[in-house]
Amino acid sequence: MKAFLIDRYAKGGALRFGESSVPELRENDVMVEIHAASVNPLDAKIRDGEFKLILPYRLPLILGNDVAGVVVRVGPSVRGFKPGDEVYARPGHDRIGTFAEFIAMNEADVALKPQNLTMEEAASVPLVALTAWQALVEKAKLRKGQKVLIHAGSGGVGTVAIQLAKYLGAHVATTTSAANVDLVKSLGADVVVDYKKDDFEKVLQGYDVVLNSLGKDTLEKSLRVLKPGGKLISISGPPDAAFARQNGSGWLFQLLMGLLSFGIRRKSKRRGVSYSFLFMTANGGQLRKITSLIEAGAIRAVVDRVFPFQSMNEALAYVETGRAKGKVVIAVK
């Protein structure tokens, strides 16, 4: 099959277009013919080697963390899917590879595609929607009437997180540039802070939850908008010991992760708030709940651009500019 691969970790390196073997179909797997995949900042970080200690992939590696397509084969123990089903998924982190013509995934990570989305729209959803779900529903336990600040509201995670938070009944603030104010308001943002003009930590206060996807400075400033008992959840790091335990790592790695996050955890404790790092995981059950919200009209896909499969490197470069509104998608078929 045709695929885009990396042969070694290289910051800013181009993906190689070439031939690769069709993946092995395991007992609990579905084999999916890929119609569309989306490109995430995570793909660039894996290519650059930023996760090689956390996720020890074997090279050469096919990148890609989102998929929509059609089931063509199923393993002998699969009961939830059959050939011909239109599905979407975020593959397990140890089985990525959606920048290709086929992928095999555990059926537990897969869900039927929302009927009201195209393949390209569906491919834009899984990773960012699961990230928003695991941050706001699982970790934050966001409730009606609470106040949440979602950074980078026009980005992939931000566009979904705003909609999910509004569905949950929260008061939503977000940061973005002036060019994207109308977009985030259309998604449900109640308060919009232009980060180029205003300091969000001076404008906002008394928040229950902050979802951070930006750098260290934004992370530390976010502490100032939280009220006592508030929760700071970051998907951009630093990792903490709880993440290392979740990842099945040994005590030494847990200690290292604890040291990396020691500074922000100490500052959080001083302000009476909690800090946690989220590295989202594949979850077909949660994705089915997200499907229900999409089909009910509570969440819509936000796609900036769709590139042809052959333009994978151009799509990845566009994602790295940080200017995409919502998601960037690759049409594979």
Short mmCIF file of C-alpha atoms in Angstrom, two decimals:
data_model
loop_
_atom_site.label_atom_id
_atom_site.label_comp_id
_atom_site.label_asym_id
_atom_site.label_seq_id
_atom_site.Cartn_x
_atom_site.Cartn_y
_atom_site.Cartn_z
CA MET A 1 0.00 0.00 0.00
CA LYS A 2 1.04 3.62 -0.45
CA ALA A 3 1.95 5.56 2.69
CA PHE A 4 3.84 8.55 4.10
CA LEU A 5 6.61 7.46 6.48
CA ILE A 6 9.56 8.70 8.49
CA ASP A 7 12.79 6.70 8.50
CA ARG A 8 14.35 8.66 11.35
CA TYR A 9 13.40 11.46 13.70
CA ALA A 10 14.25 14.85 12.21
CA LYS A 11 12.94 18.26 13.23
CA GLY A 12 11.07 19.74 10.29
CA GLY A 13 11.89 16.77 8.06
CA ALA A 14 9.74 15.78 5.10
CA LEU A 15 7.68 12.60 5.18
CA ARG A 16 8.70 9.98 2.61
CA PHE A 17 6.08 8.77 0.16
CA GLY A 18 6.55 5.09 -0.55
CA GLU A 19 5.29 1.53 -0.38
CA SER A 20 4.57 -0.25 2.91
CA SER A 21 3.06 -3.58 3.86
CA VAL A 22 -0.64 -3.72 4.66
CA PRO A 23 -0.81 -3.99 8.49
CA GLU A 24 -1.46 -7.30 10.20
CA LEU A 25 -5.08 -7.98 11.15
CA ARG A 26 -5.26 -9.22 14.75
CA GLU A 27 -8.05 -11.17 16.39
CA ASN A 28 -9.93 -8.11 17.69
CA ASP A 29 -9.09 -5.80 14.79
CA VAL A 30 -10.98 -4.15 11.99
CA MET A 31 -9.14 -3.40 8.75
CA VAL A 32 -10.18 -0.03 7.39
CA GLU A 33 -9.70 1.32 3.90
CA ILE A 34 -8.81 4.93 4.62
CA HIS A 35 -10.85 7.60 2.85
CA ALA A 36 -9.61 10.60 4.85
CA ALA A 37 -7.16 11.44 7.63
CA SER A 38 -6.49 14.65 9.50
CA VAL A 39 -3.18 16.25 10.32
CA ASN A 40 -2.42 17.23 13.92
CA PRO A 41 0.41 19.10 15.66
CA LEU A 42 1.04 15.72 17.34
CA ASP A 43 2.20 14.33 13.99
CA ALA A 44 4.89 17.00 13.72
CA LYS A 45 5.99 16.43 17.30
CA ILE A 46 6.32 12.68 16.73
CA ARG A 47 8.31 13.34 13.52
CA ASP A 48 10.58 15.74 15.41
CA GLY A 49 11.31 13.10 18.06
CA GLU A 50 9.65 14.94 20.94
CA PHE A 51 7.85 11.78 22.10
CA LYS A 52 10.52 9.16 21.45
CA LEU A 53 11.03 8.53 25.18
CA ILE A 54 7.30 8.32 25.92
CA LEU A 55 6.24 6.52 22.73
CA PRO A 56 9.10 4.27 21.57
CA TYR A 57 8.01 3.64 17.97
CA ARG A 58 9.82 1.30 15.61
CA LEU A 59 11.12 3.03 12.49
CA PRO A 60 10.27 3.36 9.65
CA LEU A 61 6.94 4.69 10.94
CA ILE A 62 3.73 5.67 9.19
CA LEU A 63 2.39 8.82 10.86
CA GLY A 64 -1.26 9.82 11.30
CA ASN A 65 -3.61 9.86 14.30
CA ASP A 66 -7.13 10.37 12.84
CA VAL A 67 -9.04 8.29 10.32
CA ALA A 68 -12.37 7.91 8.55
CA GLY A 69 -13.02 5.08 6.14
CA VAL A 70 -14.75 1.81 5.36
CA VAL A 71 -14.26 -1.55 7.07
CA VAL A 72 -13.01 -4.14 4.57
CA ARG A 73 -12.12 -7.06 6.88
CA VAL A 74 -12.64 -8.00 10.54
CA GLY A 75 -10.77 -10.29 12.92
CA PRO A 76 -12.39 -13.55 14.10
CA SER A 77 -13.38 -12.11 17.50
CA VAL A 78 -14.89 -8.84 16.23
CA ARG A 79 -18.61 -8.51 16.93
CA GLY A 80 -19.33 -4.79 16.64
CA PHE A 81 -18.39 -4.15 13.01
CA LYS A 82 -18.71 -5.77 9.59
CA PRO A 83 -17.29 -5.14 6.12
CA GLY A 84 -18.94 -2.12 4.55
CA ASP A 85 -19.38 -0.15 7.79
CA GLU A 86 -18.35 3.51 7.57
CA VAL A 87 -16.26 4.24 10.66
CA TYR A 88 -13.94 6.78 12.23
CA ALA A 89 -11.34 6.57 14.98
CA ARG A 90 -8.26 7.79 16.73
CA PRO A 91 -6.07 4.64 16.64
CA GLY A 92 -4.35 3.52 19.82
CA HIS A 93 -1.10 5.47 20.28
CA ASP A 94 0.92 2.30 19.71
CA ARG A 95 -0.86 1.59 16.39
CA ILE A 96 -0.93 4.92 14.58
CA GLY A 97 -0.53 5.09 10.80
CA THR A 98 -3.44 6.83 9.09
CA PHE A 99 -1.30 8.51 6.40
CA ALA A 100 -1.76 5.39 4.30
CA GLU A 101 -4.33 3.45 2.28
CA PHE A 102 -5.20 0.92 5.02
CA ILE A 103 -4.99 0.64 8.80
CA ALA A 104 -5.80 -2.14 11.28
CA MET A 105 -7.23 -1.02 14.64
CA ASN A 106 -8.67 -2.67 17.72
CA GLU A 107 -12.46 -2.52 17.47
CA ALA A 108 -12.57 -0.95 20.96
CA ASP A 109 -11.02 2.21 19.49
CA VAL A 110 -13.48 2.52 16.58
CA ALA A 111 -16.99 3.98 16.19
CA LEU A 112 -19.49 4.23 13.37
CA LYS A 113 -19.08 7.49 11.46
CA PRO A 114 -21.67 10.19 12.16
CA GLN A 115 -24.27 9.95 9.41
CA ASN A 116 -24.39 13.71 8.90
CA LEU A 117 -20.65 14.11 8.23
CA THR A 118 -18.63 13.52 5.09
CA MET A 119 -15.53 11.33 5.33
CA GLU A 120 -13.34 14.44 5.36
CA GLU A 121 -15.38 16.06 8.15
CA ALA A 122 -15.43 12.83 10.16
CA ALA A 123 -11.66 12.45 9.90
CA SER A 124 -11.26 15.86 11.52
CA VAL A 125 -13.05 14.85 14.70
CA PRO A 126 -11.65 11.90 16.74
CA LEU A 127 -8.38 13.13 18.28
CA VAL A 128 -9.57 16.64 19.12
CA ALA A 129 -13.04 15.59 20.26
CA LEU A 130 -11.67 12.84 22.49
CA THR A 131 -9.16 15.33 23.90
CA ALA A 132 -11.95 17.78 24.73
CA TRP A 133 -14.13 15.00 26.18
CA GLN A 134 -11.37 13.56 28.36
CA ALA A 135 -10.37 17.03 29.57
CA LEU A 136 -13.79 18.54 30.26
CA VAL A 137 -15.97 15.50 31.07
CA GLU A 138 -13.50 13.01 32.55
CA LYS A 139 -10.89 15.20 34.28
CA ALA A 140 -12.70 18.48 34.96
CA LYS A 141 -16.17 16.97 35.47
CA LEU A 142 -17.46 20.26 34.08
CA ARG A 143 -20.98 21.09 35.29
CA LYS A 144 -23.74 23.46 34.30
CA GLY A 145 -23.08 27.01 35.47
CA GLN A 146 -19.32 26.58 35.89
CA LYS A 147 -16.85 28.87 34.13
CA VAL A 148 -14.19 27.47 31.79
CA LEU A 149 -11.38 29.16 29.88
CA ILE A 150 -10.37 27.36 26.69
CA HIS A 151 -7.15 28.65 25.16
CA ALA A 152 -6.64 28.82 21.38
CA GLY A 153 -10.36 28.63 20.69
CA SER A 154 -9.99 28.62 16.90
CA GLY A 155 -7.64 25.62 16.88
CA GLY A 156 -8.54 21.97 16.47
CA VAL A 157 -9.11 21.16 20.14
CA GLY A 158 -10.49 24.62 20.91
CA THR A 159 -13.28 24.55 18.32
CA VAL A 160 -14.63 21.27 19.70
CA ALA A 161 -14.01 22.10 23.37
CA ILE A 162 -16.02 25.33 23.13
CA GLN A 163 -19.00 23.46 21.70
CA LEU A 164 -18.76 20.63 24.23
CA ALA A 165 -18.47 23.05 27.15
CA LYS A 166 -21.58 24.93 25.95
CA TYR A 167 -23.46 21.64 25.62
CA LEU A 168 -22.51 20.88 29.23
CA GLY A 169 -23.99 24.24 30.28
CA ALA A 170 -20.78 26.07 31.12
CA HIS A 171 -19.93 29.75 30.71
CA VAL A 172 -17.10 29.72 28.15
CA ALA A 173 -14.24 32.16 27.67
CA THR A 174 -11.58 31.70 25.02
CA THR A 175 -8.46 33.33 23.65
CA THR A 176 -7.89 33.91 19.94
CA SER A 177 -6.88 36.61 17.47
CA ALA A 178 -9.23 39.29 16.19
CA ALA A 179 -9.59 37.49 12.85
CA ASN A 180 -11.22 34.51 14.56
CA VAL A 181 -13.63 36.26 16.93
CA ASP A 182 -16.70 35.59 14.79
CA LEU A 183 -15.80 31.90 14.44
CA VAL A 184 -15.43 31.22 18.17
CA LYS A 185 -18.58 33.19 18.97
CA SER A 186 -20.49 31.11 16.43
CA LEU A 187 -19.31 28.01 18.29
CA GLY A 188 -20.69 29.34 21.58
CA ALA A 189 -17.94 31.35 23.28
CA ASP A 190 -19.43 33.84 25.76
CA VAL A 191 -16.27 35.88 26.30
CA VAL A 192 -13.51 36.30 23.71
CA VAL A 193 -10.10 37.72 24.60
CA ASP A 194 -7.89 38.96 21.76
CA TYR A 195 -4.53 37.68 22.96
CA LYS A 196 -2.70 40.21 20.76
CA LYS A 197 -4.42 43.13 22.45
CA ASP A 198 -5.33 42.07 26.00
CA ASP A 199 -3.76 40.03 28.80
CA PHE A 200 -6.31 37.33 29.53
CA GLU A 201 -5.13 36.93 33.12
CA LYS A 202 -6.06 40.58 33.80
CA VAL A 203 -9.47 40.33 32.11
CA LEU A 204 -10.74 37.02 33.49
CA GLN A 205 -11.16 35.83 37.06
CA GLY A 206 -13.07 33.33 39.17
CA TYR A 207 -12.90 30.44 36.69
CA ASP A 208 -13.44 26.81 37.62
CA VAL A 209 -11.44 25.20 34.80
CA VAL A 210 -8.73 26.18 32.33
CA LEU A 211 -7.88 23.99 29.33
CA ASN A 212 -4.40 24.91 28.14
CA SER A 213 -2.84 23.95 24.82
CA LEU A 214 -0.16 26.63 24.69
CA GLY A 215 3.28 27.23 26.22
CA LYS A 216 4.74 27.68 29.69
CA ASP A 217 3.99 31.40 30.02
CA THR A 218 0.31 30.89 29.22
CA LEU A 219 0.20 27.91 31.58
CA GLU A 220 1.49 29.91 34.53
CA LYS A 221 -0.65 32.97 33.79
CA SER A 222 -3.69 30.68 33.69
CA LEU A 223 -3.30 30.04 37.42
CA ARG A 224 -4.36 33.65 38.06
CA VAL A 225 -7.80 33.25 36.49
CA LEU A 226 -8.74 30.19 38.56
CA LYS A 227 -10.63 30.40 41.81
CA PRO A 228 -9.59 28.25 44.81
CA GLY A 229 -10.42 24.63 44.04
CA GLY A 230 -10.13 25.27 40.31
CA LYS A 231 -8.52 22.89 37.85
CA LEU A 232 -5.74 23.63 35.36
CA ILE A 233 -5.59 20.93 32.66
CA SER A 234 -2.85 21.07 30.05
CA ILE A 235 -2.53 19.04 26.85
CA SER A 236 0.83 20.64 25.98
CA GLY A 237 2.70 19.66 29.14
CA PRO A 238 4.59 19.37 31.27
CA PRO A 239 3.73 15.70 31.89
CA ASP A 240 3.13 14.56 35.46
CA ALA A 241 3.55 11.30 37.39
CA ALA A 242 -0.11 10.39 36.90
CA PHE A 243 0.46 10.38 33.15
CA ALA A 244 3.48 8.10 33.57
CA ARG A 245 1.40 5.66 35.63
CA GLN A 246 -1.39 5.76 33.02
CA ASN A 247 1.22 5.00 30.37
CA GLY A 248 2.39 1.93 32.29
CA SER A 249 5.82 3.41 32.96
CA GLY A 250 8.09 2.31 35.80
CA TRP A 251 8.90 4.22 38.98
CA LEU A 252 11.96 5.95 37.51
CA PHE A 253 9.98 7.41 34.62
CA GLN A 254 7.20 8.40 37.02
CA LEU A 255 9.80 10.21 39.11
CA LEU A 256 11.14 12.01 36.04
CA MET A 257 7.66 13.13 34.97
CA GLY A 258 6.99 14.32 38.50
CA LEU A 259 10.15 16.42 38.38
CA LEU A 260 9.19 17.94 35.03
CA SER A 261 5.88 19.17 36.43
CA PHE A 262 7.13 20.01 39.93
CA GLY A 263 7.26 23.77 39.33
CA ILE A 264 3.74 24.20 38.01
CA ARG A 265 2.30 21.78 40.58
CA ARG A 266 3.95 23.75 43.40
CA LYS A 267 2.62 27.06 42.05
CA SER A 268 -0.83 25.52 41.64
CA LYS A 269 -0.84 24.25 45.23
CA ARG A 270 0.08 27.71 46.51
CA ARG A 271 -3.00 29.12 44.81
CA GLY A 272 -5.25 26.30 46.02
CA VAL A 273 -5.83 24.82 42.56
CA SER A 274 -4.86 21.54 40.93
CA TYR A 275 -2.71 20.85 37.89
CA SER A 276 -2.94 17.81 35.63
CA PHE A 277 -1.53 16.81 32.25
CA LEU A 278 -3.71 15.09 29.67
CA PHE A 279 -2.37 12.81 26.96
CA MET A 280 -5.55 11.66 25.32
CA THR A 281 -6.17 7.98 24.63
CA ALA A 282 -8.19 6.14 22.02
CA ASN A 283 -11.71 5.26 23.18
CA GLY A 284 -14.45 4.02 20.88
CA GLY A 285 -17.09 4.22 23.63
CA GLN A 286 -16.47 7.92 24.18
CA LEU A 287 -16.39 8.46 20.44
CA ARG A 288 -19.86 6.93 20.15
CA LYS A 289 -21.13 9.49 22.68
CA ILE A 290 -19.51 12.24 20.61
CA THR A 291 -21.21 10.81 17.50
CA SER A 292 -24.58 11.25 19.22
CA LEU A 293 -23.79 14.90 19.92
CA ILE A 294 -22.71 15.47 16.32
CA GLU A 295 -25.83 13.82 14.89
CA ALA A 296 -27.98 15.88 17.28
CA GLY A 297 -26.33 19.11 16.06
CA ALA A 298 -24.65 19.96 19.37
CA ILE A 299 -21.16 19.71 17.86
CA ARG A 300 -20.13 20.47 14.29
CA ALA A 301 -16.87 19.73 12.54
CA VAL A 302 -14.68 22.74 11.69
CA VAL A 303 -12.43 22.04 8.71
CA ASP A 304 -10.02 24.69 7.45
CA ARG A 305 -8.60 22.99 4.35
CA VAL A 306 -8.64 19.63 2.60
CA PHE A 307 -5.43 18.58 0.83
CA PRO A 308 -5.02 15.70 -1.64
CA PHE A 309 -3.08 12.68 -0.36
CA GLN A 310 -0.03 13.55 -2.46
CA SER A 311 0.23 16.94 -0.71
CA MET A 312 0.81 15.49 2.76
CA ASN A 313 3.98 17.48 3.41
CA GLU A 314 2.29 20.73 2.37
CA ALA A 315 -0.59 19.94 4.74
CA LEU A 316 1.80 19.25 7.62
CA ALA A 317 3.67 22.50 6.93
CA TYR A 318 0.36 24.40 6.98
CA VAL A 319 -0.57 22.88 10.35
CA GLU A 320 2.82 23.95 11.72
CA THR A 321 2.11 27.61 10.88
CA GLY A 322 -0.48 27.56 13.68
CA ARG A 323 -2.91 29.54 11.54
CA ALA A 324 -5.40 26.81 10.72
CA LYS A 325 -8.98 27.38 11.86
CA GLY A 326 -10.17 24.03 13.12
CA LYS A 327 -8.64 21.04 11.34
CA VAL A 328 -6.59 20.26 8.26
CA VAL A 329 -7.66 17.10 6.44
CA ILE A 330 -6.12 14.78 3.86
CA ALA A 331 -8.39 13.15 1.26
CA VAL A 332 -6.83 9.72 0.76
CA LYS A 333 -9.52 8.19 -1.48
#
